[in-house]
Coordinates of C-alpha atoms in Angstrom, one line a residue:
Chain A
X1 CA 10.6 -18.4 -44.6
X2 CA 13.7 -21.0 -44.8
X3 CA 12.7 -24.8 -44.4
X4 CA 15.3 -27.0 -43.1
X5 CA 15.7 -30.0 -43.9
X6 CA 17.8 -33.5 -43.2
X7 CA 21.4 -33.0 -42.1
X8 CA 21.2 -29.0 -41.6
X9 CA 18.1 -29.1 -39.6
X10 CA 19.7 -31.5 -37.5
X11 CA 22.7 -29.9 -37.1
X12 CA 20.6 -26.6 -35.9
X13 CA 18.5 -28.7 -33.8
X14 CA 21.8 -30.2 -32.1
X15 CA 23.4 -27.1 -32.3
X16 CA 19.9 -25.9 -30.2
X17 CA 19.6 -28.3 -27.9
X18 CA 23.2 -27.8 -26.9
X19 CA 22.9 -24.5 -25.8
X20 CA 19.5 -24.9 -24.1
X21 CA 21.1 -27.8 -22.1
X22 CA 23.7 -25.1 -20.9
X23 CA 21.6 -22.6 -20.4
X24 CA 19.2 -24.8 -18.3
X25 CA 22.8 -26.1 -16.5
X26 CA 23.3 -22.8 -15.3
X27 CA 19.7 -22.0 -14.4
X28 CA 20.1 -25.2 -12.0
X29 CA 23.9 -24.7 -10.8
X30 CA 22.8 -21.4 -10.1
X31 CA 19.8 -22.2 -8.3
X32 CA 21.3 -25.0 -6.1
X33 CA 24.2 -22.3 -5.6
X34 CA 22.0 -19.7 -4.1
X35 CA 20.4 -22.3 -2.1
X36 CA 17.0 -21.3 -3.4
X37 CA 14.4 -18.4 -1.6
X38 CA 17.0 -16.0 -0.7
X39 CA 18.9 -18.2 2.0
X40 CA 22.6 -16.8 2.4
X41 CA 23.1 -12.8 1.6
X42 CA 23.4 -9.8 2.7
X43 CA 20.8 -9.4 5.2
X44 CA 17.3 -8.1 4.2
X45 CA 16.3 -4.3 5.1
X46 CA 13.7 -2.8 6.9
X47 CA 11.2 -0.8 4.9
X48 CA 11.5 2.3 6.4
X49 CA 15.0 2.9 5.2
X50 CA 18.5 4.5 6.2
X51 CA 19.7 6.8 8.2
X52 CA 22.0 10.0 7.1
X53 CA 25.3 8.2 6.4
X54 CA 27.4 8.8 9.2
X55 CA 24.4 10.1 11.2
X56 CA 25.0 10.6 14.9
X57 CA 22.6 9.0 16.8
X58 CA 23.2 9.5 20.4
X59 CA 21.1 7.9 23.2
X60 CA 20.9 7.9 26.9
X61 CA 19.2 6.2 29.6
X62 CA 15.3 6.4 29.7
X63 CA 14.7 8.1 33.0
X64 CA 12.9 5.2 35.6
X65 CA 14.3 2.4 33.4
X66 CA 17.9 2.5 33.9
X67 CA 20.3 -0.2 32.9
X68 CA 22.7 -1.8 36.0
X69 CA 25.8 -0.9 35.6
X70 CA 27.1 -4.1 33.8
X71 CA 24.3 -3.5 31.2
X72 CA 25.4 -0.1 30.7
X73 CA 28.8 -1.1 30.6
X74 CA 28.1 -3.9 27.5
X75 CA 25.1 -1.3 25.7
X76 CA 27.8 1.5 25.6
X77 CA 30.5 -1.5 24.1
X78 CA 27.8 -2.7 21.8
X79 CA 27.7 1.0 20.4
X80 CA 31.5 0.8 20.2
X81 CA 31.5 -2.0 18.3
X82 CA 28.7 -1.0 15.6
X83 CA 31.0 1.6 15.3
X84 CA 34.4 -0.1 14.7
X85 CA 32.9 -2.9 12.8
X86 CA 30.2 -1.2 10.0
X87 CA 32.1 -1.1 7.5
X88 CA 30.6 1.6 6.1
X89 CA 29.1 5.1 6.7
X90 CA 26.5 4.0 8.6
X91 CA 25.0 5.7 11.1
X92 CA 27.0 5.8 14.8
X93 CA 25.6 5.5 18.0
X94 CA 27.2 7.7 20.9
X95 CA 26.0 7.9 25.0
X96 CA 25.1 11.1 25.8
X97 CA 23.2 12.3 29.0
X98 CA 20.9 14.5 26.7
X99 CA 20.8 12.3 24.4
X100 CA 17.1 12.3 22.5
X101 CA 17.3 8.6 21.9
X102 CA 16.1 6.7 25.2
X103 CA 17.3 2.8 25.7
X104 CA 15.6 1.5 28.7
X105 CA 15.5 -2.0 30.6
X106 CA 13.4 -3.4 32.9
X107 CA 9.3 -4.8 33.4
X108 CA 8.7 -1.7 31.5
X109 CA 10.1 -3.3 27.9
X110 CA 7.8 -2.8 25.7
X111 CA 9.2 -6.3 23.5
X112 CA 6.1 -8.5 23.4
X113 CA 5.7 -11.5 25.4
X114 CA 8.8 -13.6 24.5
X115 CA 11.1 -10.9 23.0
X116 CA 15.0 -11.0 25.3
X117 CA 15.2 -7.0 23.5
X118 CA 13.3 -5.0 21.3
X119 CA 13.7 -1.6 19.1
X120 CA 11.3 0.8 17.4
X121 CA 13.1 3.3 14.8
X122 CA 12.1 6.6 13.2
X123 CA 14.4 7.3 10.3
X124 CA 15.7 9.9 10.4
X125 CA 15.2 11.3 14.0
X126 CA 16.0 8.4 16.4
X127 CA 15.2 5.1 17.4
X128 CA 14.1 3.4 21.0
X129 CA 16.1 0.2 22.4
X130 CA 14.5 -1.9 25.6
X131 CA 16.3 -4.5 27.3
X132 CA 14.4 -6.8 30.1
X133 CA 15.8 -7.2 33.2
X134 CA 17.6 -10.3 34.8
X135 CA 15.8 -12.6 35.8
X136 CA 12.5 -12.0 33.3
X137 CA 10.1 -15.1 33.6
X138 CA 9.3 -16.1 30.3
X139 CA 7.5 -19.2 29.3
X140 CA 10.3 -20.6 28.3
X141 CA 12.7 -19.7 30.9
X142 CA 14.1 -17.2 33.3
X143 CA 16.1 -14.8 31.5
X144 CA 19.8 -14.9 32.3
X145 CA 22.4 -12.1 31.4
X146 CA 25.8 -13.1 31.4
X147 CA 26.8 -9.8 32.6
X148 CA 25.2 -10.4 35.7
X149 CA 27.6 -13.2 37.1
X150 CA 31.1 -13.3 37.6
X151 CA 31.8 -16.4 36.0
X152 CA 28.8 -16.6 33.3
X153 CA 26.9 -19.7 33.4
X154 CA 25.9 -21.7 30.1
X155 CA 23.0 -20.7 29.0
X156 CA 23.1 -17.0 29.6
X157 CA 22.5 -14.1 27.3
X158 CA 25.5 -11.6 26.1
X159 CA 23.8 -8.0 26.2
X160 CA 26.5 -6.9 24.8
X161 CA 25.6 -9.1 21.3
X162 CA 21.9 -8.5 22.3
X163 CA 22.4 -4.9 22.3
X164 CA 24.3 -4.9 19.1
X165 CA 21.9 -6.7 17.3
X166 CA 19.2 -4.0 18.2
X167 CA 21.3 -1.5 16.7
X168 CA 21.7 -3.2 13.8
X169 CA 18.1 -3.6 13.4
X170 CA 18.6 0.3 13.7
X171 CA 20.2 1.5 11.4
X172 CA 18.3 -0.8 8.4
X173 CA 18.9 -4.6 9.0
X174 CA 15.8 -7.4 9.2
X175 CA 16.7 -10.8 10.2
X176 CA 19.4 -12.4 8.3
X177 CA 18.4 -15.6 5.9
X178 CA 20.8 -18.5 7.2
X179 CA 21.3 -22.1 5.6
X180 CA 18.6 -24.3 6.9
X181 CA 21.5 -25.7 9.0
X182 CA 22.9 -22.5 10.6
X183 CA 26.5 -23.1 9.5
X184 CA 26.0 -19.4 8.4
X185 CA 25.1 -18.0 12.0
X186 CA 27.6 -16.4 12.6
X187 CA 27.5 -14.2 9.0
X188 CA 25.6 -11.9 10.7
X189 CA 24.5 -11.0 14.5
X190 CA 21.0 -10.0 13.7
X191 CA 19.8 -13.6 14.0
X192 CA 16.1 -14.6 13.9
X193 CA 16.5 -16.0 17.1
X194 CA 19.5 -15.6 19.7
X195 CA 21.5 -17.8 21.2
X196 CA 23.2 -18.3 24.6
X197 CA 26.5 -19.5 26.2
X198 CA 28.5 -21.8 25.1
X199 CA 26.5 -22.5 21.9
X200 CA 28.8 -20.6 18.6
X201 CA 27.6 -17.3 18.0
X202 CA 26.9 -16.5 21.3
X203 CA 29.1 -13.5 22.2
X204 CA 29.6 -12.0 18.5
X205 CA 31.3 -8.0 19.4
X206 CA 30.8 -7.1 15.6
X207 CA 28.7 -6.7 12.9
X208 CA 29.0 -10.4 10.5
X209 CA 30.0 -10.0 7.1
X210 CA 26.4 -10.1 5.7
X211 CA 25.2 -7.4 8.6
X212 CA 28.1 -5.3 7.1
X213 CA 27.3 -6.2 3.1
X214 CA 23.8 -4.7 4.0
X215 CA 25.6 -1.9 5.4
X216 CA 27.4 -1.0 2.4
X217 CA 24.6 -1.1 0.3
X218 CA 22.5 1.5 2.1
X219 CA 25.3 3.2 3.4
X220 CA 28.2 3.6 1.3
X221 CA 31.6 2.9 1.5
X222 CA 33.9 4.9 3.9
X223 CA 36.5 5.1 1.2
X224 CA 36.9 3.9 -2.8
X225 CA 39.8 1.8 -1.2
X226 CA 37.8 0.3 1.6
X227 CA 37.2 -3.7 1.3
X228 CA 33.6 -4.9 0.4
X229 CA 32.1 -7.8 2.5
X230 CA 33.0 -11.3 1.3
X231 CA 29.1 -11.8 1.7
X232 CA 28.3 -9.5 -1.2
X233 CA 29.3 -10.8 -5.2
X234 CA 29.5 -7.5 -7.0
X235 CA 30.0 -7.3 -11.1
X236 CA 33.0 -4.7 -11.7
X237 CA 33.6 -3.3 -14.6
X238 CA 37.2 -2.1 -16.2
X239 CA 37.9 -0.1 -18.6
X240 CA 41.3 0.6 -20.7
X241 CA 41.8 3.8 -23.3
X242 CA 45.2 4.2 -24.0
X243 CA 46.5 7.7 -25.2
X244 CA 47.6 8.6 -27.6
X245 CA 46.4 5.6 -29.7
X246 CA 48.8 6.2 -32.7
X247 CA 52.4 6.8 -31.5
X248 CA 55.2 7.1 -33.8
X249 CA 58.0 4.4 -33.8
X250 CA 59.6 4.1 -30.1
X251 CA 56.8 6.6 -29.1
X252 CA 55.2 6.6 -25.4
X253 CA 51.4 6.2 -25.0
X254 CA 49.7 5.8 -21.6
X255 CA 47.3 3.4 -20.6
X256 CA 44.8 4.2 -18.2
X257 CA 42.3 1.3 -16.5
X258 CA 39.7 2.3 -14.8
X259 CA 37.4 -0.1 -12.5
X260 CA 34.6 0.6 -10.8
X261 CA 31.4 -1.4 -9.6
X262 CA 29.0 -2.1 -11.9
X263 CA 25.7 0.5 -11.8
X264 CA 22.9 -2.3 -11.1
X265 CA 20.0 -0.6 -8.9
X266 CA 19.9 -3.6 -6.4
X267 CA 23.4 -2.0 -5.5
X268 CA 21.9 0.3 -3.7
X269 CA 24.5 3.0 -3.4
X270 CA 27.1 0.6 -4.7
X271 CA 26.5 0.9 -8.2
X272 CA 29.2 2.7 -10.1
X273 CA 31.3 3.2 -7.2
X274 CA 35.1 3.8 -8.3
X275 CA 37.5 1.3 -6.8
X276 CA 40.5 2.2 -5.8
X277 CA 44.2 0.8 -4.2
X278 CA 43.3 -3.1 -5.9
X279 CA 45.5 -4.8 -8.4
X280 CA 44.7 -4.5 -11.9
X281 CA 47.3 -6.0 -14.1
X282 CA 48.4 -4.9 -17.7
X283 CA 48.7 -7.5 -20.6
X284 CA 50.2 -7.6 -24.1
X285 CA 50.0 -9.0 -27.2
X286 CA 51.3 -8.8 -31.0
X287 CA 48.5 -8.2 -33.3
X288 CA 46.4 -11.3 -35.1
X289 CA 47.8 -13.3 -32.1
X290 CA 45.8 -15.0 -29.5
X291 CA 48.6 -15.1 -26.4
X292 CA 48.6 -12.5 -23.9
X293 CA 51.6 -11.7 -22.1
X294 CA 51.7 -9.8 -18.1
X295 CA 53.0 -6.4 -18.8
X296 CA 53.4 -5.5 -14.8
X297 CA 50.8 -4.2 -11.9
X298 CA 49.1 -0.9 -13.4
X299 CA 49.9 1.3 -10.6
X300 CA 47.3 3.8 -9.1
X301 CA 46.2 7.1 -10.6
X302 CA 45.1 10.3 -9.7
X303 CA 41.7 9.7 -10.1
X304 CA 39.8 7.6 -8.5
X305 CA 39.4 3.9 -9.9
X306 CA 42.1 4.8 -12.2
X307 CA 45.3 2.7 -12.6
X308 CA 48.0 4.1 -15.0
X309 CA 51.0 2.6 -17.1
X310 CA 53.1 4.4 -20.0
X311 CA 54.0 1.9 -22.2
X312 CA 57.0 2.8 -25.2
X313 CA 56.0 0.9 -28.6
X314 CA 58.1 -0.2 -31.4
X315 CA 55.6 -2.1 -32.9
X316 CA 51.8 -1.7 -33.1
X317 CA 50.3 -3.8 -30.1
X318 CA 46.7 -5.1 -28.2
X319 CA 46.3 -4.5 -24.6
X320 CA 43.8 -5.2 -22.0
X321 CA 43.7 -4.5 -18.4
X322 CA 42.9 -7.9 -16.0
X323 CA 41.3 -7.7 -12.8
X324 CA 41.5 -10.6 -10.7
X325 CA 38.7 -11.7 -8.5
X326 CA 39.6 -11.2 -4.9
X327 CA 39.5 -13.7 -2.6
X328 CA 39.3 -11.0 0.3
X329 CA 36.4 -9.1 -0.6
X330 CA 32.7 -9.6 -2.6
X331 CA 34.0 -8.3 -5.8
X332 CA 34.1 -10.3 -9.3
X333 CA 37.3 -9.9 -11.6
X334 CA 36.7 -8.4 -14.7
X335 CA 38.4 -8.2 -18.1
X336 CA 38.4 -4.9 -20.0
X337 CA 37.9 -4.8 -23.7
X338 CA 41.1 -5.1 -26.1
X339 CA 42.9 -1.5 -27.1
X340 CA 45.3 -1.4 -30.2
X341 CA 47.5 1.4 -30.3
X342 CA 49.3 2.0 -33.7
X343 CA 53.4 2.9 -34.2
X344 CA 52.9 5.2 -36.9
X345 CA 56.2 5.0 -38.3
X346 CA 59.6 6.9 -37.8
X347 CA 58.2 10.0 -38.7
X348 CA 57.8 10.8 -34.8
X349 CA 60.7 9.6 -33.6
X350 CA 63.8 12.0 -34.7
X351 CA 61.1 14.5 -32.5
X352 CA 61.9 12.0 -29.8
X353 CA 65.9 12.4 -29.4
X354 CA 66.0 8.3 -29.3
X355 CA 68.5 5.7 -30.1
X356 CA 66.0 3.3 -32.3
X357 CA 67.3 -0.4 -32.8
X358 CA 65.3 -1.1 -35.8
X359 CA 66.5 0.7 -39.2
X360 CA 64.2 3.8 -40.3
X361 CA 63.0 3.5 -44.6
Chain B
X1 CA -5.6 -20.0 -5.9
X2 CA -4.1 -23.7 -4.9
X3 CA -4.8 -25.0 -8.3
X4 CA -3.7 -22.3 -10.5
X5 CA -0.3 -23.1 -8.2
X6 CA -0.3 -26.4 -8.9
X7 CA -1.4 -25.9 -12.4
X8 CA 1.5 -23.7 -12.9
X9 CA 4.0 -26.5 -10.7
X10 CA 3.0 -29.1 -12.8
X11 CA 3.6 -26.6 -16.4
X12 CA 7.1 -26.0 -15.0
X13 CA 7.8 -29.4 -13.9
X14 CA 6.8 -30.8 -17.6
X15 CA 9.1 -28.4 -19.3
X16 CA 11.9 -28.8 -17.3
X17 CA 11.4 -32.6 -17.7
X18 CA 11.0 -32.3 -21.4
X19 CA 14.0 -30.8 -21.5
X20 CA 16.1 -32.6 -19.4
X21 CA 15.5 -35.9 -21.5
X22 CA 16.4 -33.6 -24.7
X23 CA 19.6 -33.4 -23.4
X24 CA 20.0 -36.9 -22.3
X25 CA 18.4 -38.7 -24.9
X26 CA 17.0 -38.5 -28.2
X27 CA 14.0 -36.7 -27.3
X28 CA 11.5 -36.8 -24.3
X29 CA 9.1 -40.1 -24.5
X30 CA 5.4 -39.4 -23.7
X31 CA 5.5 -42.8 -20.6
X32 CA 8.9 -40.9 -19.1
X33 CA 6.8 -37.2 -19.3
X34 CA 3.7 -39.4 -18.0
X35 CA 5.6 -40.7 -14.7
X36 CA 7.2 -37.5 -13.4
X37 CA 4.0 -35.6 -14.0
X38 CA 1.8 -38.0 -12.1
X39 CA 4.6 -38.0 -9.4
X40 CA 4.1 -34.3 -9.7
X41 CA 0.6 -34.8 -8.8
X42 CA 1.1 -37.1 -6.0
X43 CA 3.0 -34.8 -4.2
X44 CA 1.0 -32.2 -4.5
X45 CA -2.5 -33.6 -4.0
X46 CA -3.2 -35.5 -0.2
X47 CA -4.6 -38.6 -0.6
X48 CA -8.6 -37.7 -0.7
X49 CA -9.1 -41.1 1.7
X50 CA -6.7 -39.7 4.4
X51 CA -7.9 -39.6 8.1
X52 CA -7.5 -36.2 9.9
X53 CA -6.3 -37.7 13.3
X54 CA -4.8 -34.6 14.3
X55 CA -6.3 -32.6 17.8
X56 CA -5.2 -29.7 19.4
X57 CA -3.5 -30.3 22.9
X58 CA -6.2 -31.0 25.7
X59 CA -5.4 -28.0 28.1
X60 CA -2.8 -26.5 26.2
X61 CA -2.6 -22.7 26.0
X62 CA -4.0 -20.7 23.3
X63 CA -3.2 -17.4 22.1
X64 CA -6.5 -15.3 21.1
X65 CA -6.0 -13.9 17.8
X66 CA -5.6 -10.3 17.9
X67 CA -7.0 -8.6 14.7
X68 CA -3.7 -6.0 13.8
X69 CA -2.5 -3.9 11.5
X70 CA 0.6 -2.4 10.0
X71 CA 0.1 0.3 12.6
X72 CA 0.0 -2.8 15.4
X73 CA 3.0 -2.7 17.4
X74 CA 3.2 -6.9 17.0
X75 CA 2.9 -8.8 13.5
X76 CA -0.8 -10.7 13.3
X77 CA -1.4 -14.4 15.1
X78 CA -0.7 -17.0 13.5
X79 CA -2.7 -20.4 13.3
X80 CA -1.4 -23.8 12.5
X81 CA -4.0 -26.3 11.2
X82 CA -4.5 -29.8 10.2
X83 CA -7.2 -30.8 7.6
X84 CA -10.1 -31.4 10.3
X85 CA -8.2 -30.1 12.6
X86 CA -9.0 -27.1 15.1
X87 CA -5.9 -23.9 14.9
X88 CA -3.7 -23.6 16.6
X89 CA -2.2 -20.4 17.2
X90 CA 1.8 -20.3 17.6
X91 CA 3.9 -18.7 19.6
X92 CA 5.5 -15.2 18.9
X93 CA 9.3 -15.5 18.3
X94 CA 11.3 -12.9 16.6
X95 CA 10.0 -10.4 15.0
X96 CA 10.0 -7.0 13.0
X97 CA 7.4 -4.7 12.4
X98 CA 6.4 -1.7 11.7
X99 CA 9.9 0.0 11.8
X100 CA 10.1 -1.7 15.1
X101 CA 10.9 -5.5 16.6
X102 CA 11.8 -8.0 19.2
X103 CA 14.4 -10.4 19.5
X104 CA 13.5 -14.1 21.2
X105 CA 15.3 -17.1 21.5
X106 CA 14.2 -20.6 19.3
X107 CA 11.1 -20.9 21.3
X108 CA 9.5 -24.3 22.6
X109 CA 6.1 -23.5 20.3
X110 CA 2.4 -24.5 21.5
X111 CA 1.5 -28.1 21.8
X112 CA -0.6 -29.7 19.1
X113 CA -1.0 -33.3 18.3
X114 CA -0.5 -34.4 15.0
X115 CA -0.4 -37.7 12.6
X116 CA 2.7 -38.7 10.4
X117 CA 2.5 -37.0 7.1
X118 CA 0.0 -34.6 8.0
X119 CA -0.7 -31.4 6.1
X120 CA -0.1 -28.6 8.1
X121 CA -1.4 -25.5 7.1
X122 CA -0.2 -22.0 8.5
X123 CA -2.9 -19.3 8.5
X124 CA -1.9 -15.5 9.1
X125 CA -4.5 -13.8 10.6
X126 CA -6.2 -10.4 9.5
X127 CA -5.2 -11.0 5.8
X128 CA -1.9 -10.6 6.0
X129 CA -0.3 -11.9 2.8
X130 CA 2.8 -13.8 3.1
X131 CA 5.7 -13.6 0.6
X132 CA 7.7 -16.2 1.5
X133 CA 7.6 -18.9 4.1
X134 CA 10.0 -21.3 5.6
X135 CA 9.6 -24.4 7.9
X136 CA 12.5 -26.1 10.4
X137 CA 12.0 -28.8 13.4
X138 CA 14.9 -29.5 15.9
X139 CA 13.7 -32.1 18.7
X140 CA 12.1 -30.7 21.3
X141 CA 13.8 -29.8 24.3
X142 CA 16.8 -28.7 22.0
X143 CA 18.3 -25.2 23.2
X144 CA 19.6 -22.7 20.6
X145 CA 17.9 -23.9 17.5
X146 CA 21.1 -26.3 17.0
X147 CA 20.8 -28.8 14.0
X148 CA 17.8 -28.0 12.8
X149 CA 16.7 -29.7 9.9
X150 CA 14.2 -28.2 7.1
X151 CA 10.5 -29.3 6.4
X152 CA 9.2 -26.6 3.7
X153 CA 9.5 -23.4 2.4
X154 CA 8.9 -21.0 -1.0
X155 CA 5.9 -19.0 -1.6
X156 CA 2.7 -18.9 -0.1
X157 CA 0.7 -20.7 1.0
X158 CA 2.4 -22.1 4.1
X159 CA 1.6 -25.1 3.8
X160 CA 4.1 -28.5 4.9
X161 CA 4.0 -32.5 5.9
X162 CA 4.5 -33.1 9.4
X163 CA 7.6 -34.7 10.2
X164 CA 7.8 -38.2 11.8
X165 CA 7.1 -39.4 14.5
X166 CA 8.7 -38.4 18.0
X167 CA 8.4 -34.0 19.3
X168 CA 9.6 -31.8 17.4
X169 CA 9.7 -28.0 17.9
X170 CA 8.7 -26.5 14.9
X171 CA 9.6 -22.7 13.4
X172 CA 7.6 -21.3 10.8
X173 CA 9.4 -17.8 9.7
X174 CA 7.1 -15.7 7.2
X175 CA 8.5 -12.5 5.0
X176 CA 5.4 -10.5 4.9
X177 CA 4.2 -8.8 1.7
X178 CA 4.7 -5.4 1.0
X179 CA 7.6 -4.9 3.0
X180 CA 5.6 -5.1 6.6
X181 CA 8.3 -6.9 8.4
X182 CA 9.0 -11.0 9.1
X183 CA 8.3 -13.2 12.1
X184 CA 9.0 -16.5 13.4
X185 CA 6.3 -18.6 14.8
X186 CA 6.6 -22.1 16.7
X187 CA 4.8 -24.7 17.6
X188 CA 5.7 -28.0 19.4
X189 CA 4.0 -30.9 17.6
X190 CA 3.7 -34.0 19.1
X191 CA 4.1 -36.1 16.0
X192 CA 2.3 -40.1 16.5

C-alpha cells in the first residue's frame, strides 16, 4: 500500500475533492432540472400495455346509450384527431356500425361518482369509452358540454378533448406529471383533472407533445425520418468508418456515418432505432492537430441512418462525423469517434489516371 | 418504518452537508454539521407539546370506505387525518385503475377543519401501498385547478403541514405500487 504524504496527498485530496464537488454539481443541477419525482415527461403508462402498432380499433355506439348528435359529431373528431396527431404507430380508432368496441353516454356511465368520462381497456381486443350526459348533477356542479350550445358558455366541457383524452388513456397513457404550477398543461391532454372554457387547455384537438413521446415509446415511429417529441431527451449515437482506410496519394475513400438512438431499455421500442433525413455534418483535420474543420452536410445513404461522403486525400487525415442537437425534436447531438485514413503513397495513383500537384519520389 | 425514513433523511442530509462545506471550505466543522442536522430533525419531528385542534366538519359528508381490490372497478378510499384527529375520507377525482379510469375536474374536496401547521396524514385504505405522493392547494372556490401552489410530495408516507390559514382546496394525487393505477383525492380544509 502507497502512503501519501504532505504536498502529494494534498494535491490528490484537492484533485478529489474537485471532482466530487462536480459530480455532486451535476447530481443537484440535474435534480433541480428534472424538477424532482418524475414531474415533466412523457406521460406514465398503464400497466396493461400496448396495443398492436397500428391496430384498428373500431367502435360504435352502445345500443340504449347513444351519443346526441353533437357528441357523436366531436367523439368521431376526437378519433380523427388521435389519428392525425400520434405521432406514431399507435393504435387508430375508426366508427363503424359493427364495430365491437361500444362508447356509450348517458345515466348509464359507468365513471364513478365525480368522473365527466371514463374508459376500461382490454389490450389487445378492445376498449369501452362512457360519456355522461348534459346536464349530469354532480356535487360539484351540473355538467355542461359545450357542444350542446350554440355559442358555448364559460365553464363548459369540450367532448371533443374529453373524448380524446379517453382514447389516449386507450391506447397506454396514465395521467401526465405536470409542474406543480401547470405551465406544462398543455404538454399533454390526458390531464389529471380537466378543465373547462375559457381556462388554457380547454379545447386541446391533439395529442400534446408528452402524450405523443409516450406514444413513441410503446408504439414506434411511423418512419426513421419521422420527428421525435420535443418532450422526450434521447442519447443518439453516431458512428463513422471510412473505407478504404489506406488510400494511395489522391486516392478516394468513403465515409459513411451512421446515427441511430441509443439502445437503453427505458426506450421502449426506441432503442437503436436508425435515424434517418437529419443533418450530420463531416469534419477535418491534419494529423497531431487539435482544430477541426466543416468538410460539408454528409448527405443521406441507402441504408437507413446512414449518411455518406467520398472524400479524395492527398495527405493522411482525422475525421469525425457531428451531429447537432435539434432544437425541433427530443434528440441529443452526438459526436462520433475520430477515423484516420492513411495516403499510402504514389504507388496507387498512376492506377488512378490523375493529374497530382505534389511531386511523386 | 417512519424512523428508519428519517434515519436514512438525516444519513443523506449529513453527507450531502459534509460535502458541500468540502467544497466551500477547508473541511466540514462539527458546530456547522451539528446545526443542519438538528434542523434536519426539526423538520421532521412535530413538536411532542403540540395541540391536536383539528375536527372533522360537523355535518359534513362522509364517504364509507369501501374495502377494494385490484379487481375493484374504483381505486380504494382514502382518509385524511390529523394527529387526534378523526379521518376523513376525500373525494374521488381522477383516476385509473385496473386497465380502466375516470376523468373529473379539480374537485372542491370534503370539509375538514384543521390548525396552522398541522400534520396531515393520508391513509390509503385496504393496504394499498403508495409509490409516490404529491400534495397542491388552490383557494377554495377556484375553478380549473389554476395557480395551484405545492405543499408536499416524494415517497410514502403521505404525510404534509397544513397550509395557512384561510380554505384551501387540497389535491392529494397517489402513484400506486405495483403498477395498479394513480388517483387524485381532495379535500377542502378549512385552515384556522
Amino acid at each position: 500500500m502507497t502512503t501519501l504524504a504532505g504536498p502529494q496527498h494534498a494535491t490528490r485530496w484537492a484533485r478529489t475533492t474537485r471532482w466530487l464537488c462536480i459530480g455532486v454539481g451535476a447530481v443537484a443541477a440535474l435534480t433541480i432540472a428534472l424538477g424532482g419525482a418524475s414531474a415533466h415527461g412523457p406521460d406514465p403508462t398503464l400497466s396493461g400495455g400496448p396495443f398492436g402498432q397500428n391496430q384498428d380499433l373500431r367502435f360504435r355506439w352502445r345500443s340504449g346509450s347513444e351519443p346526441t348528435a353533437t357528441i357523436k359529431t366531436a367523439i368521431k373528431a376526437a378519433a380523427a384527431d388521435v389519428n392525425t396527431s400520434r405521432g406514431s404507430k399507435a393504435a387508430t380508432f375508426t366508427y363503424d356500425a359493427s364495430g365491437s368496441n361500444p362508447i356509450g353516454y348517458g345515466i348509464g356511465a359507468t365513471c364513478g361518482v365525480n368522473g365527466l368520462a371514463c374508459f376500461s381497456r382490454t389490450v389487445p381486443t378492445g376498449f369501452t369509452m362512457w360519456l355522461r350526459e348534459q346536464g349530469h348533477v354532480f356535487d360539484w356542479g351540473t355538467l355542461k358540454w359545450c357542444q350542446a350550445y350554440t355559442t358555448p358558455p364559460s365553464g363548459c366541457y369540450d367532448a371533443q378533448t374529453i373524448a380524446l383524452d379517453e382514447f389516449g388513456h386507450i391506447e397506454v397513457l396514465n395521467h401526465h406529471d405536470n409542474y406543480d404550477n401547470d405551465a406544462d398543461y398543455e404538454d399533454a391532454v390526458v390531464q389529471t383533472f380537466s378543465r373547462t372554457k375559457p381556462t388554457a387547455g380547454w379545447n386541446m384537438h391533439a395529442f400534446g407533445r408528452c402524450d405523443v413521446a409516450t406514444l413513441q415509446r410503446q408504439y414506434d415511429m411511423q418512419s426513421w425520418t419521422a420527428k421525435y417529441s420535443t418532450c422526450l431527451d434521447l442519447t443518439t449515437v453516431l458512428t463513422l468508418t471510412a473505407s478504404p482506410t489506406v488510400v494511395a496519394l489522391g486516392g478516394t475513400t468513403t465515409l459513411t456515418a451512421t446515427l441511430t438512438v441509443a439502445d437503453y431499455d427505458s426506450y421502449v421500442r426506441l432503442g437503436g432505432n436508425p435515424v434517418s433525413g437529419r443533418v450530420v455534418t463531416l469534419q477535418r483535420r491534419a494529423p497531431s492537430t487539435t482544430t477541426w474543420a466543416n468538410v460539408g452536410t454528409m448527405p443521406v445513404g441507402a441504408s437507413a441512418g446512414t449518411y455518406v461522403l467520398l472524400q479524395r486525400l492527398t495527405a493522411d487525415a482525422e475525421y469525425r462525423a457531428v451531429f447537432a442537437s435539434p432544437t425541433t425534436e427530443g434528440l441529443d447531438g452526438d459526436i462520433s469517434p475520430t477515423v484516420r485514413v492513411y495516403v499510402g503513397g504514389c504507388l496507387g495513383a498512376a492506377a488512378l489516371d490523375i493529374a497530382i500537384a505534389i511531386p511523386c519520389y | 418504518m417512519p424512523r428508519l425514513s428519517v434515519r436514512l433523511s438525516s444519513v443523506t442530509i449529513l453527507c450531502l452537508a459534509q460535502i458541500t462545506t468540502a467544497c466551500t471550505t477547508a473541511g466540514p466543522t462539527p458546530s456547522a454539521l451539528g446545526s443542519i442536522a438538528s434542523a434536519a430533525r426539526s423538520a421532521t419531528f412535530p413538536a411532542a407539546s403540540r395541540t391536536p385542534v383539528a375536527s372533522r366538519t360537523p355535518g359534513a359528508s362522509r364517504t364509507p370506505v369501501v374495502s377494494t381490490s385490484p379487481s375493484s372497478a374504483e381505486p380504494p378510499a382514502a382518509t385524511l387525518a390529523v394527529e387526534g384527529g378523526d379521518p376523513v375520507a376525500g373525494q374521488l377525482g381522477s383516476f385509473t385503475w385496473n386497465e380502466g379510469g375516470s376523468d373529473s375536474p379539480w374537485l372542491p374536496g370534503t370539509p375538514v377543519d384543521v390548525g396552522a401547521g398541522e400534520v396531515l396524514t393520508v391513509t390509503i385504505a385496504d393496504g394499498v401501498a403508495v409509490d409516490d405522493w404529491s400534495a397542491r392547494r388552490v383557494p377554495a372556490g377556484t375553478t380549473d385547478g389554476v395557480g395551484a401552489v405545492r405543499l408536499g410530495g416524494g415517497p410514502a408516507p403521505v404525510t404534509f403541514d397544513a397550509p395557512a390559514p384561510g380554505s384551501w382546496s387540497v389535491q392529494v394525487l397517489v402513484r400506486f405500487a405495483g403498477g395498479l393505477g394513480s388517483a387524485a383525492y381532495y379535500w377542502q380544509l378549512t385552515v384556522r
